[in-house]
mmCIF file of C-alpha atoms in Angstrom:
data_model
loop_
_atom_site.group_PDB
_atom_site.id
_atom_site.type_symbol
_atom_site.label_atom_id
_atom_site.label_comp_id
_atom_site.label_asym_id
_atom_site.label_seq_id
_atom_site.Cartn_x
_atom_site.Cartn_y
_atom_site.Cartn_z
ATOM 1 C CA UNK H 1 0.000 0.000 0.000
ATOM 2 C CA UNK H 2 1.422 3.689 -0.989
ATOM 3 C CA UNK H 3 0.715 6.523 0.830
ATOM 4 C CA UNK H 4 -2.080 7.866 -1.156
ATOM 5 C CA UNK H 5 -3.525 4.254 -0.822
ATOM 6 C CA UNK H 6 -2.852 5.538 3.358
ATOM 7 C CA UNK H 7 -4.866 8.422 3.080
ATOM 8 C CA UNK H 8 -8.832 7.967 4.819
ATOM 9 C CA UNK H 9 -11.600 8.019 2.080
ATOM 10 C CA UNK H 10 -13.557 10.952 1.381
ATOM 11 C CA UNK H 11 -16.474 10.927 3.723
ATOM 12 C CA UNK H 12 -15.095 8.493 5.956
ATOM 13 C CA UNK H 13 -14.478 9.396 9.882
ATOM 14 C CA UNK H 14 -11.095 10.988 10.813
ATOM 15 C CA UNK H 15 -8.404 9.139 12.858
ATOM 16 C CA UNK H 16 -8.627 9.524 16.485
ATOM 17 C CA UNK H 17 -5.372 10.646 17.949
ATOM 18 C CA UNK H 18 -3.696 7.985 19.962
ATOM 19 C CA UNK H 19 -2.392 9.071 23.299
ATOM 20 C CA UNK H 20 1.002 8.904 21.425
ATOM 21 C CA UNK H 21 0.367 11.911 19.252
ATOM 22 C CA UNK H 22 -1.849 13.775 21.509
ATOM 23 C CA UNK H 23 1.330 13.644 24.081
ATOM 24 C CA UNK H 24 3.702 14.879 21.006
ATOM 25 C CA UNK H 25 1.197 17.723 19.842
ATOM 26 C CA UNK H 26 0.857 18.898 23.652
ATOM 27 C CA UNK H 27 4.714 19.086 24.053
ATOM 28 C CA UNK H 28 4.772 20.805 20.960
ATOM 29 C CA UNK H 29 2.283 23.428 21.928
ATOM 30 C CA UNK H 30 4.006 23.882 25.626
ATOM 31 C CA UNK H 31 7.320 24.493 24.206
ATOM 32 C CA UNK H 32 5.753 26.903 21.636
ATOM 33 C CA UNK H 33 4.050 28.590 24.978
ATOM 34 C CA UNK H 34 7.397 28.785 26.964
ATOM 35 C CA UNK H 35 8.179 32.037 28.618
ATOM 36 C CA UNK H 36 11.741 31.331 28.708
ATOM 37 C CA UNK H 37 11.848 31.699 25.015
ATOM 38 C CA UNK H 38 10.265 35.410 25.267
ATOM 39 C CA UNK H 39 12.810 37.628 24.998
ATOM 40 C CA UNK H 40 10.643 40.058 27.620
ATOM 41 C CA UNK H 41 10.428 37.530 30.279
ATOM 42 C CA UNK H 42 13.388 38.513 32.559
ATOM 43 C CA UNK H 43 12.140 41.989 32.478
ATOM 44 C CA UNK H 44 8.553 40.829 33.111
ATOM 45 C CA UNK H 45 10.678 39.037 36.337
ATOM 46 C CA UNK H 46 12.507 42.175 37.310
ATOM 47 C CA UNK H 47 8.972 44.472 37.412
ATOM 48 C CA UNK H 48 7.449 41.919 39.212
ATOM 49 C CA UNK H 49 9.974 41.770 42.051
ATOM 50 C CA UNK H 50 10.389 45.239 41.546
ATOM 51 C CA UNK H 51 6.627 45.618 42.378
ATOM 52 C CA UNK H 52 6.754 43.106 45.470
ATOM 53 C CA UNK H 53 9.465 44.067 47.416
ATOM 54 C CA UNK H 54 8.694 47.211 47.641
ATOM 55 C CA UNK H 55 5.574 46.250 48.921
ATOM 56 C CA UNK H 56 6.381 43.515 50.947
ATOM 57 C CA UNK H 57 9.720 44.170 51.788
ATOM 58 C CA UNK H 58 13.144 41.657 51.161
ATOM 59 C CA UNK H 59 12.185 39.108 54.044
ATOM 60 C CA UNK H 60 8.187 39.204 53.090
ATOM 61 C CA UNK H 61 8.762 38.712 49.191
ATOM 62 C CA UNK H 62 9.138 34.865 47.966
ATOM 63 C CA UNK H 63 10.510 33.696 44.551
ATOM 64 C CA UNK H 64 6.759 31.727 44.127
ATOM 65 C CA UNK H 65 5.003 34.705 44.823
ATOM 66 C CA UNK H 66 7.343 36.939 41.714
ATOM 67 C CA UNK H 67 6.827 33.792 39.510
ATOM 68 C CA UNK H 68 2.934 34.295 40.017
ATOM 69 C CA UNK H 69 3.447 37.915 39.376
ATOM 70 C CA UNK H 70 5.395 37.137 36.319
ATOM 71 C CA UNK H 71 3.022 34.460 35.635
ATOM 72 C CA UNK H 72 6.185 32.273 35.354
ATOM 73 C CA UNK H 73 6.968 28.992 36.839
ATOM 74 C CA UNK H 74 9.482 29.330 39.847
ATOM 75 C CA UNK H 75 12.246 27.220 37.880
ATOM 76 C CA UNK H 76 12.567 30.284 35.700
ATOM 77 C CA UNK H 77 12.956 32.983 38.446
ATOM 78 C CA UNK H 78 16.193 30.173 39.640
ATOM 79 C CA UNK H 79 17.377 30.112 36.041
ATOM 80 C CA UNK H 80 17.750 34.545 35.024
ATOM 81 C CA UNK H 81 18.762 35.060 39.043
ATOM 82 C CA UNK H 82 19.806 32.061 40.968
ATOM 83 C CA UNK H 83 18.545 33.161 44.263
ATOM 84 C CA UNK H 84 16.209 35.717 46.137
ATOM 85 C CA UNK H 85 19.164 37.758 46.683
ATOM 86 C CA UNK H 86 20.568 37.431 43.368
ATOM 87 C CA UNK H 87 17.582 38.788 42.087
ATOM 88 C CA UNK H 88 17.245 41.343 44.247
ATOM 89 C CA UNK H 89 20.574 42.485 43.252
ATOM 90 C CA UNK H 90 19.240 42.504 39.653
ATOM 91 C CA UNK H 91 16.397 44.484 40.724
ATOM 92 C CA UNK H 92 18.157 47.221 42.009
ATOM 93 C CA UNK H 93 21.294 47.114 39.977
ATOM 94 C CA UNK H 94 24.028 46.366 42.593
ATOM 95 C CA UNK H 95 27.057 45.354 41.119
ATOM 96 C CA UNK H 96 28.093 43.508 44.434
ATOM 97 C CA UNK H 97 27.483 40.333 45.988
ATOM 98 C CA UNK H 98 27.092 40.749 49.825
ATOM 99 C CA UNK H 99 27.357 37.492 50.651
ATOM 100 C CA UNK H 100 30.801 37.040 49.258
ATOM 101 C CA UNK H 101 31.619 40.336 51.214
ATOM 102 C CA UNK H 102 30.802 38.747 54.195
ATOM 103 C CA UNK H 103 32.668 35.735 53.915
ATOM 104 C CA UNK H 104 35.845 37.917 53.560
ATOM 105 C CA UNK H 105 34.873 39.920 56.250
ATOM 106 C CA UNK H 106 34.502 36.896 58.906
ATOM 107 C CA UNK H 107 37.428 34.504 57.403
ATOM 108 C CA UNK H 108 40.031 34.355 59.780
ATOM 109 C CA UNK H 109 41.094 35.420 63.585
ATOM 110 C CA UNK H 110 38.312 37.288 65.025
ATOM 111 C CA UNK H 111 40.827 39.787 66.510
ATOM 112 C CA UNK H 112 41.304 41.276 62.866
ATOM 113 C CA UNK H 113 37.584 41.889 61.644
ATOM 114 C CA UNK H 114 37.778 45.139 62.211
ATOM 115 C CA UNK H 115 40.204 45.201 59.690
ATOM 116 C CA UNK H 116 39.203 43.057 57.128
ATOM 117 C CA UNK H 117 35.705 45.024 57.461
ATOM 118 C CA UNK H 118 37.576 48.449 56.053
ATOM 119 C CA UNK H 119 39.744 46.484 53.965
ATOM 120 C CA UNK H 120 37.005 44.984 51.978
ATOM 121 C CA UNK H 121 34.830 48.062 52.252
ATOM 122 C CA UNK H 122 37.109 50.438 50.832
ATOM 123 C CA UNK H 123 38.143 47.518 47.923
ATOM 124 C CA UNK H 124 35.013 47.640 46.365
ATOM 125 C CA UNK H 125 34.811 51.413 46.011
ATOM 126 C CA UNK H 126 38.267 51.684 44.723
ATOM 127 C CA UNK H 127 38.381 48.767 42.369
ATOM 128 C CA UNK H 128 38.178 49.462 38.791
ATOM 129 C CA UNK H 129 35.888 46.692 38.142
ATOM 130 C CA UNK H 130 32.622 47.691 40.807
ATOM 131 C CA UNK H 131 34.215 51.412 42.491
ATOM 132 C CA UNK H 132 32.056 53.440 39.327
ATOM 133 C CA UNK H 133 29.193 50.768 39.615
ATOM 134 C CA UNK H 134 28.692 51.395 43.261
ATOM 135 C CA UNK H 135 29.310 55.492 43.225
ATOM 136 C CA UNK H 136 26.531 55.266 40.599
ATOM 137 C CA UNK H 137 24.596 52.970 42.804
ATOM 138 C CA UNK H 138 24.934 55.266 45.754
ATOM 139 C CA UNK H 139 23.879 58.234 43.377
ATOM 140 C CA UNK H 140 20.946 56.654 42.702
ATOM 141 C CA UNK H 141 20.006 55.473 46.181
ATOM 142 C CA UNK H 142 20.309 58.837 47.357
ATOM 143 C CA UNK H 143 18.402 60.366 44.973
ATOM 144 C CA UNK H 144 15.824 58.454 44.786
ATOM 145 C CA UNK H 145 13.076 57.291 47.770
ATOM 146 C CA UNK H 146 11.816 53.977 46.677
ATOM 147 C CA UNK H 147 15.359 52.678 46.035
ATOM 148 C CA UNK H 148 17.308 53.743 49.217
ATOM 149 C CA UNK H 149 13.831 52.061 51.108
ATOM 150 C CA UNK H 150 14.395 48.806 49.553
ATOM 151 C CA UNK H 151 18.430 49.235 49.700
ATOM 152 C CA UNK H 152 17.651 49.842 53.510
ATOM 153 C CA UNK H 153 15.287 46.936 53.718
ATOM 154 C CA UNK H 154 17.857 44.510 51.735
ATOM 155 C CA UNK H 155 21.144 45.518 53.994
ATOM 156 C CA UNK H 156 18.875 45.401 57.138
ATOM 157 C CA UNK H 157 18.158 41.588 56.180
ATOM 158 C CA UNK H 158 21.198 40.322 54.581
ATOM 159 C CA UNK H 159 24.771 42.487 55.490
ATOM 160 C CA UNK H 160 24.380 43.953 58.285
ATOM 161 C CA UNK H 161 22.400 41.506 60.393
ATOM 162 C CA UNK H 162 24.775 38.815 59.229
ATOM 163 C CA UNK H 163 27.756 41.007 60.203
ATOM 164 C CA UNK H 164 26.240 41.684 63.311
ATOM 165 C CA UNK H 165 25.476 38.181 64.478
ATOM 166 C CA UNK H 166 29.093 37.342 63.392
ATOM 167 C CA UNK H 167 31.230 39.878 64.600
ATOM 168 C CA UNK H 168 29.313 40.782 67.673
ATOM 169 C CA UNK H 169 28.430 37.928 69.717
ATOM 170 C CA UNK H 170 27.564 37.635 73.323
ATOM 171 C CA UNK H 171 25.325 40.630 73.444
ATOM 172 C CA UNK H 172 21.712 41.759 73.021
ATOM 173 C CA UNK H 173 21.033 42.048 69.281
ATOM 174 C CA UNK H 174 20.282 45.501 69.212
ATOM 175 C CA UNK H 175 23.031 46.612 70.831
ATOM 176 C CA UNK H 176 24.970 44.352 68.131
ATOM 177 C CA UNK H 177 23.190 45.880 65.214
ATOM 178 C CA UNK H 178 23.936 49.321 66.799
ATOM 179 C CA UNK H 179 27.433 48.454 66.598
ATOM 180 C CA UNK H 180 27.524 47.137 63.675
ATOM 181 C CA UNK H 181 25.516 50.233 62.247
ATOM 182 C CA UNK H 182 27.645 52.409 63.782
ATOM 183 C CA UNK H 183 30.828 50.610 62.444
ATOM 184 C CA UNK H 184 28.982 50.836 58.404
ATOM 185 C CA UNK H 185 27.568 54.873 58.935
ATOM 186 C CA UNK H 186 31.609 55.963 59.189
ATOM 187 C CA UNK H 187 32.809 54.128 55.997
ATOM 188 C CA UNK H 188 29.435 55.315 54.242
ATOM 189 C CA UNK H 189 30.143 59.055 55.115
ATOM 190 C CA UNK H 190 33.826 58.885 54.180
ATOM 191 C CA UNK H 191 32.371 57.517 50.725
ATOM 192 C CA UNK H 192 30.517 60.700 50.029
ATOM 193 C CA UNK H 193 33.023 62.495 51.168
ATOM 194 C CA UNK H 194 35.512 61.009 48.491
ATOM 195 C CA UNK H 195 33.555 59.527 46.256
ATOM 196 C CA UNK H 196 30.595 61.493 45.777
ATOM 197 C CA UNK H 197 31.357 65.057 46.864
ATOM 198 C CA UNK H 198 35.432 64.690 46.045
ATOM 199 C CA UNK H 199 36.583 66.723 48.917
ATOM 200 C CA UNK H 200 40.324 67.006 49.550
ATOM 201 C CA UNK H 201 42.273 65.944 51.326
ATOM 202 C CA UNK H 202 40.370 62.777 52.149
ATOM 203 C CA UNK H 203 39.567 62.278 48.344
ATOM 204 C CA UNK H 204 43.309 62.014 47.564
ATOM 205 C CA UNK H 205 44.199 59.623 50.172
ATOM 206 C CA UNK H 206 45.108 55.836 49.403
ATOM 207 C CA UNK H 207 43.015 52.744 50.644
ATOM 208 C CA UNK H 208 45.627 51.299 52.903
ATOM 209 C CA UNK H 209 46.397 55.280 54.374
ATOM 210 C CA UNK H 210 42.620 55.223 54.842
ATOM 211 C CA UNK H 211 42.524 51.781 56.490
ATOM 212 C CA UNK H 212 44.784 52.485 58.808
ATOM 213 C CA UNK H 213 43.551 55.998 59.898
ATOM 214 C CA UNK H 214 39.783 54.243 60.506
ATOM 215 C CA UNK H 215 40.433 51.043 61.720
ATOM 216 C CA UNK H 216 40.717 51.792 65.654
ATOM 217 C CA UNK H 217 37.466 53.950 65.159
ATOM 218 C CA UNK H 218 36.109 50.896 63.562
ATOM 219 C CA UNK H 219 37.327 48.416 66.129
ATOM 220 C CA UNK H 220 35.639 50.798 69.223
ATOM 221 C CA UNK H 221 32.266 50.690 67.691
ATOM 222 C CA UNK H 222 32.273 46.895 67.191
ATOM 223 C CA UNK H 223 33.973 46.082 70.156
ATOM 224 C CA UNK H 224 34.696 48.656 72.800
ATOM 225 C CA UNK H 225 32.806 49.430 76.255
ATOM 226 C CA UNK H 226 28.993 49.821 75.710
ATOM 227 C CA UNK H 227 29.322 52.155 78.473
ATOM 228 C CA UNK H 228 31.291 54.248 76.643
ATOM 229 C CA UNK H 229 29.592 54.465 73.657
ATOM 230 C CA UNK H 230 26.433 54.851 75.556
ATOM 231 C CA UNK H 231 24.261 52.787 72.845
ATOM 232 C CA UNK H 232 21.187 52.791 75.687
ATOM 233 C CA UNK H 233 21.197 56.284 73.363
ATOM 234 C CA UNK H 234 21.225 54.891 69.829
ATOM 235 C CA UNK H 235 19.820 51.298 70.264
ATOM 236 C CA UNK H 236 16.378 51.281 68.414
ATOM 237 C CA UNK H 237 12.937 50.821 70.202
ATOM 238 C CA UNK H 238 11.772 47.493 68.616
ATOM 239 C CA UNK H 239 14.020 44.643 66.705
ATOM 240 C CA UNK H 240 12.451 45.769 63.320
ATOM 241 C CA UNK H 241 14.090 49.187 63.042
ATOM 242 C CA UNK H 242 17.143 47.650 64.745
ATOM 243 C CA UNK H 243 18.135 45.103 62.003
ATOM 244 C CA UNK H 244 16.787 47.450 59.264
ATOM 245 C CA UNK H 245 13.098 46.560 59.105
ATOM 246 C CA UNK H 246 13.895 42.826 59.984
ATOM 247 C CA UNK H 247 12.545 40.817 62.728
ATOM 248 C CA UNK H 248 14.978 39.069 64.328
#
C-alpha cells in the first residue's frame, strides 16, 4: 500500500489521535508557549519583584510569589537570578554580591575583623571593576526614595544583620546591630566624602592610608565598652528598626 492508498476516504471518519500523538502535539504546543523563550520575560521578572518588594519588603517577598506575578513557573525565576538575593541584586542594579563580602569579612582570627571590614569596604569602592558601579549605585540610592527604602530593607536583612550576628556575639542584638551600624555609617560618610562630593584631602588619600587611619574607630564601635559608647542612646525601640526593618 502507498501513501495515497494511506490516506482515509472521502467521507469516511477521521483518525482519532492515539495518546502517542496527543502527548507529542501537547509538548509541541508547551514548548511553543514557553516564557523562557520570550525575549521580555526577565524583564517581566525584574517588574514583578520590583513591584513586590517594595511592597512587601526583602524578608516578606518569595521567589513563588514573583513567579505568580510574572506568571512564570518558579524554575525560571532560579534560572535569570539564581537566588532571592541574586535577584534582588538585579532588581536594584548592585554590582556587588554581599554574601561574598561577608565571607571575607569573617574569614580568619576574630581579633582582625575590624580590619578586614575596612579592607574589603574600601576595595570595592576603589576597584576598577565595581568602584564606578557602586558610586553610581549610591547616586541613585540617594536620589531616589523607593530605592534607598528597599536598599535599607535589603542591607537590614542580609549584610548587616549577618555582620552583626558574626562579629558581635555575646550581646543583646540591638546593641549588636547598633554596633555594627555604627561601624557601616563611618565608611558610608567617608564615601561621600571622596567619592561622591570629592573633597580634599580625604579624596586624595590611598586605601591602605585610609585603612589604617579608621580602623581603631572601627574596632571601638564593634567592640569597645557599651558604656562608653552609651548605645542605651542609639539602640532602636523594637528589633524591626534595629536590624533594618527585619525581625529578628
Amino acid at each position: 500500500m502507498n501513501a495515497k492508498d494511506a490516506q482515509p476516504a472521502e467521507g469516511s471518519p477521521a483518525r482519532r489521535p492515539t495518546p502517542a500523538s496527543r502527548g507529542r502535539q501537547s509538548s509541541r504546543r508547551g514548548q511553543a508557549g514557553r516564557r523562557a523563550g520570550r525575549p521580555d520575560t526577565r524583564a517581566e521578572i525584574l517588574a514583578a519583584a520590583l513591584s513586590l518588594f517594595a511592597e512587601r519588603g526583602y524578608a516578606g517577598t518569595s521567589i513563588r510569589a514573583v513567579a505568580a506575578g510574572a506568571r512564570v513557573d518558579p524554575a525560571l525565576v532560579h534560572h535569570y537570578f539564581g537566588t532571592k538575593e541574586g535577584l534582588f541584586r538585579a532588581t536594584l542594579d548592585t554590582p556587588i554580591n554581599p554574601e561574598e563580602l561577608v565571607g571575607r569579612i569573617v574569614a580568619g582570627d576574630p581579633a582582625g575583623a575590624p580590619r578586614r571590614l575596612v579592607e574589603t569596604f574600601f576595595a570595592v569602592w576603589d576597584s576598577p571593576e565595581t568602584g564606578p558601579a557602586m558610586v553610581s549605585f549610591l547616586r541613585r540610592v540617594l536620589a531616589d526614595q523607593q530605592s534607598a527604602t528597599l536598599f535599607r530593607d535589603f542591607m537590614g536583612a542580609t549584610l548587616l544583620r549577618t555582620l552583626a550576628e558574626r562579629l558581635v556575639e555575646g550581646t543583646d542584638h540591638q546593641v549588636a546591630a547598633a554596633r555594627v551600624q555604627l561601624a557601616v555609617s563611618q565608611l558610608v560618610g567617608l564615601v561621600i566624602i571622596r567619592k561622591v562630593l570629592g573633597m580634599e584631602p580625604l579624596a586624595s588619600l590611598t586605601s591602605a592610608q585610609l585603612t589604617d587611619a579608621v580602623t581603631p574607630s572601627v574596632a571601638r564601635y564593634l567592640r569597645g565598652d557599651s558604656a562608653e559608647l552609651d548605645l542605651s542612646a542609639v539602640v532602636a525601640p523594637s528589633p524591626a528598626s534595629a536590624t533594618g526593618g527585619q525581625q529578628p
